[in-house]
Structures are given as C-alpha cells and as structure tokens.
Amino acid sequence: MTDHAPDVRGLRDDFTEYVATRRSTLLRAACQLTANPADAEDLLQEGLVKVYGAWHRIADKRVAHAYVRRTMSNHQISQWRRHRVEEYPASDELPDSAVWDLDTERVELRTVLHSALAALPHRDRQVLALRYYGSYTDSEIAERLGMSVGTVKSTLWRALRKLRENGAVRTLHADLVAA
C-alpha cells in the first residue's frame, strides 16, 4: 500500500500541473459548448473530475486536452438530452395563415439589412457603421479612416443610395410603412 502512495502523489502533482497550464484553453472550449460562463465553469469541473479518475490510463499526457474536451462534449450532450423538451402539435392540422409578430418582423429586418450591408464594399460599411452605429460626425469619421470630409460625405451618400436601391430593403421598407 505504501509503495503506491508516491505514484498517487506523482499523478496528482502531474494532473495539478496540467490543469494549471491548460485551464484557460479548456475553459474556452467549455464556453463554446454552453450558453453562459457559469455553466462553462461547471462543465470544465465535471470534465476534469472524470479525467482525473482516468489520469493514470492516459499514456501520452501531451494529448490529454483531447480527452478533457471529449469528456466535456459527452457530458454536455448528455445534459442536452436529459433536458430536451419534446413538443408535439395538438393535431395534424397546420394554421391557415402565417404567424407574424414583432419578433418575426425584427428577425426579417435584421436578415434583410445584414444581407444588404454585406453586399456593400468594406469602406461603405465602415462609414455607415461609424455614422449610424457609432454616432460619429463627418470630420471624426474622416480622421478615423484617414480620408477627407468630402470623401466621407460622398461615400455615405453612395452607400445609402445602394441600400435604397436594394430590392429586398425597398420591399421591407414598403411593408413597414404600410403597417
């Protein structure tokens, strides 16, 4: 029994050193699997507890992070399965008309605008973002982007014209005005 104690202590020290060096990387991996940081911390702890129990079986410690990530993934998938809510329609009939509410309208607006903005050149998007999202003046935009105030004004005018001429934006605008 006493001849196993140094091995246990060595494994524990080895695992402690591993966790100290890889914790931030493993936490980022856990954050990708969960919705909030507290759940990511819990997931990381679950993964580390399970891997610690099998630490002596991992021959190549250089790839131990793959074991931890896989363990966290498996645990998270199990959690999803356990908490999955099954929803079934009350009948096989579908509604006669589409459901349209404020949330649906926001999603459509966001989707259309995202597509329209993605079609613009990079510089046009920069100027629009600084003007309407960042609330910068023409001179502040010019200074920030290293261009003249006149170039900022013409770029802004051209970008807005392209957005107005976009068929999807025009249709959505007409629908919003009519509503």
Short mmCIF file of C-alpha atoms in Angstrom, two decimals, residues 3-179:
data_model
loop_
_atom_site.label_atom_id
_atom_site.label_comp_id
_atom_site.label_asym_id
_atom_site.label_seq_id
_atom_site.Cartn_x
_atom_site.Cartn_y
_atom_site.Cartn_z
CA ASP A 3 4.64 1.73 -2.41
CA HIS A 4 1.62 3.10 -4.34
CA ALA A 5 1.49 6.38 -2.39
CA PRO A 6 4.37 8.06 -4.31
CA ASP A 7 2.68 7.14 -7.61
CA VAL A 8 -0.61 8.66 -6.47
CA ARG A 9 1.15 11.80 -5.30
CA GLY A 10 3.10 11.97 -8.57
CA LEU A 11 -0.07 11.56 -10.62
CA ARG A 12 -1.84 14.18 -8.54
CA ASP A 13 1.05 16.65 -8.98
CA ASP A 14 1.18 15.86 -12.69
CA PHE A 15 -2.57 16.46 -13.03
CA THR A 16 -2.39 19.66 -10.95
CA GLU A 17 0.38 20.98 -13.22
CA TYR A 18 -1.63 20.03 -16.30
CA VAL A 19 -4.72 21.87 -15.05
CA ALA A 20 -2.65 24.94 -14.15
CA THR A 21 -1.18 25.18 -17.65
CA ARG A 22 -4.24 24.23 -19.73
CA ARG A 23 -7.15 25.63 -17.70
CA SER A 24 -7.76 28.75 -19.79
CA THR A 25 -7.72 26.80 -23.06
CA LEU A 26 -10.07 24.18 -21.66
CA LEU A 27 -12.39 26.87 -20.28
CA ARG A 28 -12.65 28.44 -23.74
CA ALA A 29 -13.61 25.04 -25.12
CA ALA A 30 -16.25 24.69 -22.39
CA CYS A 31 -17.61 28.17 -23.21
CA GLN A 32 -18.18 27.03 -26.80
CA LEU A 33 -20.42 24.24 -25.52
CA THR A 34 -22.56 26.22 -23.08
CA ALA A 35 -24.66 29.34 -23.06
CA ASN A 36 -23.12 31.13 -20.08
CA PRO A 37 -19.77 31.30 -18.25
CA ALA A 38 -21.06 29.74 -15.02
CA ASP A 39 -22.23 26.64 -16.90
CA ALA A 40 -18.87 26.53 -18.69
CA GLU A 41 -17.05 26.51 -15.34
CA ASP A 42 -19.28 23.67 -14.12
CA LEU A 43 -18.74 21.75 -17.35
CA LEU A 44 -14.97 22.15 -17.07
CA GLN A 45 -15.04 20.90 -13.49
CA GLU A 46 -17.12 17.87 -14.50
CA GLY A 47 -14.68 17.08 -17.29
CA LEU A 48 -11.64 17.46 -15.07
CA VAL A 49 -13.13 15.26 -12.33
CA LYS A 50 -13.85 12.49 -14.83
CA VAL A 51 -10.43 12.73 -16.49
CA TYR A 52 -8.66 12.81 -13.11
CA GLY A 53 -10.16 9.41 -12.36
CA ALA A 54 -8.64 8.06 -15.56
CA TRP A 55 -5.41 10.10 -15.46
CA HIS A 56 -3.25 7.05 -14.81
CA ARG A 57 -4.58 5.40 -18.02
CA ILE A 58 -3.61 8.32 -20.30
CA ALA A 59 -0.25 7.24 -21.63
CA ASP A 60 0.61 10.34 -23.67
CA LYS A 61 -0.11 13.36 -21.47
CA ARG A 62 0.52 15.70 -24.43
CA VAL A 63 -2.91 14.81 -25.82
CA ALA A 64 -4.76 14.84 -22.50
CA HIS A 65 -6.60 18.00 -23.62
CA ALA A 66 -8.38 15.91 -26.27
CA TYR A 67 -9.64 13.59 -23.54
CA VAL A 68 -10.88 16.51 -21.45
CA ARG A 69 -12.61 18.19 -24.40
CA ARG A 70 -14.24 14.94 -25.45
CA THR A 71 -15.37 14.28 -21.89
CA MET A 72 -16.87 17.77 -21.66
CA SER A 73 -18.61 17.30 -25.03
CA ASN A 74 -20.08 13.98 -23.98
CA HIS A 75 -21.25 15.41 -20.67
CA GLN A 76 -22.86 18.42 -22.34
CA ILE A 77 -24.62 16.24 -24.91
CA SER A 78 -25.98 14.13 -22.07
CA GLN A 79 -27.25 17.28 -20.37
CA TRP A 80 -28.98 18.43 -23.54
CA ARG A 81 -30.64 15.06 -23.97
CA ARG A 82 -31.78 15.00 -20.36
CA HIS A 83 -33.29 18.48 -20.53
CA ARG A 84 -34.75 18.28 -24.01
CA VAL A 85 -38.39 19.25 -24.10
CA GLU A 86 -40.45 17.34 -26.57
CA GLU A 87 -43.18 19.43 -28.14
CA TYR A 88 -45.79 17.88 -30.32
CA PRO A 89 -48.64 19.71 -32.01
CA ALA A 90 -52.08 19.06 -30.60
CA SER A 91 -53.31 17.99 -34.03
CA ASP A 92 -52.01 17.31 -37.51
CA GLU A 93 -53.61 20.47 -38.85
CA LEU A 94 -51.49 23.47 -39.76
CA PRO A 95 -52.72 27.03 -39.25
CA ASP A 96 -54.39 28.71 -42.21
CA SER A 97 -52.30 31.87 -42.00
CA ALA A 98 -48.71 32.57 -41.09
CA VAL A 99 -47.94 33.80 -37.60
CA TRP A 100 -46.50 37.30 -37.77
CA ASP A 101 -45.41 39.17 -34.68
CA LEU A 102 -42.90 41.80 -33.66
CA ASP A 103 -40.12 39.25 -33.11
CA THR A 104 -40.60 37.79 -36.58
CA GLU A 105 -40.51 41.27 -38.03
CA ARG A 106 -37.27 42.08 -36.22
CA VAL A 107 -35.63 38.89 -37.43
CA GLU A 108 -36.64 39.58 -41.01
CA LEU A 109 -35.48 43.18 -40.78
CA ARG A 110 -32.14 42.11 -39.34
CA THR A 111 -31.69 39.43 -42.00
CA VAL A 112 -32.51 41.74 -44.90
CA LEU A 113 -30.29 44.53 -43.58
CA HIS A 114 -27.42 42.15 -42.89
CA SER A 115 -27.57 40.84 -46.47
CA ALA A 116 -27.81 44.34 -47.92
CA LEU A 117 -24.91 45.61 -45.82
CA ALA A 118 -22.80 42.56 -46.69
CA ALA A 119 -23.24 43.41 -50.38
CA LEU A 120 -21.67 46.86 -49.86
CA PRO A 121 -17.92 47.46 -50.21
CA HIS A 122 -15.93 47.40 -46.97
CA ARG A 123 -15.32 51.16 -46.91
CA ASP A 124 -19.02 51.92 -47.37
CA ARG A 125 -19.87 49.61 -44.45
CA GLN A 126 -17.23 51.31 -42.31
CA VAL A 127 -18.61 54.78 -42.98
CA LEU A 128 -22.22 53.67 -42.37
CA ALA A 129 -21.28 51.92 -39.12
CA LEU A 130 -19.34 54.86 -37.78
CA ARG A 131 -22.11 57.30 -38.72
CA TYR A 132 -25.22 55.42 -37.63
CA TYR A 133 -23.93 52.93 -35.09
CA GLY A 134 -21.09 54.94 -33.59
CA SER A 135 -22.75 58.39 -33.99
CA TYR A 136 -19.56 59.98 -35.29
CA THR A 137 -19.56 63.25 -37.24
CA ASP A 138 -18.20 63.50 -40.78
CA SER A 139 -14.95 65.05 -39.56
CA GLU A 140 -14.49 62.36 -36.89
CA ILE A 141 -15.07 59.63 -39.47
CA ALA A 142 -12.62 61.30 -41.86
CA GLU A 143 -9.97 61.49 -39.16
CA ARG A 144 -10.57 57.92 -38.03
CA LEU A 145 -10.44 56.42 -41.55
CA GLY A 146 -7.75 58.74 -42.92
CA MET A 147 -9.82 60.34 -45.68
CA SER A 148 -11.18 63.78 -46.45
CA VAL A 149 -14.54 65.01 -45.17
CA GLY A 150 -15.77 65.23 -48.76
CA THR A 151 -14.89 61.60 -49.36
CA VAL A 152 -16.80 60.63 -46.22
CA LYS A 153 -19.89 62.53 -47.42
CA SER A 154 -19.80 61.05 -50.92
CA THR A 155 -19.16 57.54 -49.59
CA LEU A 156 -22.06 57.88 -47.16
CA TRP A 157 -24.36 59.20 -49.90
CA ARG A 158 -23.36 56.38 -52.29
CA ALA A 159 -23.81 53.66 -49.61
CA LEU A 160 -27.26 54.96 -48.66
CA ARG A 161 -28.27 55.10 -52.33
CA LYS A 162 -27.19 51.46 -52.79
CA LEU A 163 -29.25 50.45 -49.77
CA ARG A 164 -32.29 52.33 -51.06
CA GLU A 165 -31.94 50.66 -54.48
CA ASN A 166 -31.70 47.19 -52.93
CA GLY A 167 -34.95 45.41 -53.84
CA ALA A 168 -35.27 43.49 -50.56
CA VAL A 169 -34.71 46.62 -48.46
CA ARG A 170 -37.18 48.58 -50.59
CA THR A 171 -39.84 45.87 -50.23
CA LEU A 172 -39.32 45.58 -46.48
CA HIS A 173 -39.44 49.36 -46.11
CA ALA A 174 -42.73 49.50 -48.04
CA ASP A 175 -44.17 46.73 -45.84
CA LEU A 176 -43.11 48.55 -42.66
CA VAL A 177 -44.56 51.89 -43.83
CA ALA A 178 -47.84 50.22 -44.83
CA ALA A 179 -48.19 48.50 -41.44
#
